[in-house]
């Protein structure tokens, strides 16, 4: 797996500067709510990638944390009338708590068994979302009030909404980058590379994996909570298994284990979903077809391939 | 000699009816190089897995430094001072040689769960890591990814990583497997050097290495001890000669 270029790399700096310009400039050319949606799903995918990319754990139930946080944040805003930040915090706490319990149960298993357990647990959350009194069953939570960011900026203004989401996204991405490049991240990497060896060196692999799981769930919760407020909506789709599947798709499409890959993947999937919605084409078939092409042509995902190509070009130049 | 550093008492391990190790009594004396040999399927690797708690014995007791470790977890074993290597070279493939050793050195730190702390702080371990790499002749290759190292060098890296934990008892599972001639000599010299103030228990097929390095040899066959002693005694034992018939004997 190719490491993400460090921030001191001049080329990487240029890339990051370019991305910053694009993200700041985008709302002047594109529909704000669409961009906000991209950012929410991008954060979802980046947080998912934290688990898959740096731990090698393929969870098939990340929609549970996304949806749970969406419901909790929505409920806090709508029924309790709490401010925006408190709603986000409650959403994050809910998904972190859920992640701790589910992680504890599933982390002992590996590979397909791990994926199946996370899926089964997520289906339980789906069932609860359907049955519990406060989730609104099939209607979901609707007309969630957005409130104000920091008590000052009206989030009903789409530009404010976009930039507040952007701040959250950049903050979370910085945290993810730090986690993967922390003292903790080093050990996580060792466990991903060779778990029995890490254990024989005296590291309790399961405890490290659990912490990564909880961090991932909490950040996914941040995405879910923000999405519920931004779209004034928390529905069963948020906790449905197909949402878990689509975040896997985004991550693999963009580039597993790269910092920006999941962002690119989310951008592609959300864009396709949005623009194909009116075309009358079968959306899922088109996305599926693109996914198959990607797997066949560039296995490392779009960003992964680009990085490998850049590295190759660089090592050609430097002897 | 005093108390043995490691004792196995009446240890049996059965896998769904197949008895891999039967009623084994084994004492490893402190400060020795002890070799475990025997034909394929004799239970050597199972013994390793039992001692390091990757397998739980069906019955019997395992005592390390006078402490009963039968019920311990594998990660606890390393903390007590017993570290193993694996048959297939066990390195962290995507990490550089330096990072491989450094991650082992992190074991002594208390900030291993600090996900907010930059890994740049780990540079303070670089000197120690480099001196360990130097010990196994790998310092020049420290920035190479472990996956890119040739096989013999990867085993050397694994040994450096193991030594980073300053184990009192080193378990080496076929340290010479798959090595070329010069790598074998280099690794043998290395093992002899690190065994000066440590105890080594190793499984090895290369009998000339075993003869050359070990103070004591235990021959296993079908999960039981066939013979024990130094190389002179063991190699003359008729039961051992019979067990090795038909297998290559260099």
GROMACS .gro file of C-alpha atoms in nm, chain B residues 8-24 46-47 49-51 53-62 69-71 223:
model
   36
  327UNK     CA    1   0.706  -2.809   3.081
  328UNK     CA    2   0.547  -3.069   3.307
  329UNK     CA    3   0.332  -3.344   3.164
  330UNK     CA    4   0.209  -3.126   2.881
  331UNK     CA    5  -0.031  -3.282   2.634
  332UNK     CA    6  -0.194  -3.116   2.336
  333UNK     CA    7  -0.463  -3.290   2.137
  334UNK     CA    8  -0.631  -3.148   1.827
  335UNK     CA    9  -0.972  -3.312   1.790
  336UNK     CA   10  -0.838  -3.651   1.887
  337UNK     CA   11  -0.499  -3.622   1.720
  338UNK     CA   12  -0.236  -3.601   1.991
  339UNK     CA   13   0.035  -3.364   1.870
  340UNK     CA   14   0.230  -3.357   2.196
  341UNK     CA   15   0.198  -3.632   2.457
  342UNK     CA   16   0.288  -3.599   2.826
  343UNK     CA   17   0.596  -3.389   2.759
  365UNK     CA   18   0.332  -2.724   1.858
  366UNK     CA   19   0.569  -2.710   2.154
  368UNK     CA   20   0.293  -2.260   2.023
  369UNK     CA   21   0.219  -2.412   2.362
  370UNK     CA   22   0.504  -2.237   2.537
  372UNK     CA   23   0.044  -1.960   2.459
  373UNK     CA   24  -0.070  -1.944   2.098
  374UNK     CA   25  -0.215  -2.287   2.184
  375UNK     CA   26  -0.367  -2.383   2.515
  376UNK     CA   27  -0.241  -2.723   2.643
  377UNK     CA   28  -0.500  -2.995   2.691
  378UNK     CA   29  -0.331  -3.087   3.017
  379UNK     CA   30  -0.006  -3.020   3.202
  380UNK     CA   31   0.175  -2.715   3.336
  381UNK     CA   32   0.419  -2.466   3.190
  388UNK     CA   33   0.213  -1.936   3.289
  389UNK     CA   34  -0.030  -2.205   3.177
  390UNK     CA   35  -0.325  -1.966   3.189
  542UNK     CA   36   0.489  -3.587   2.013
   0.00000   0.00000   0.00000
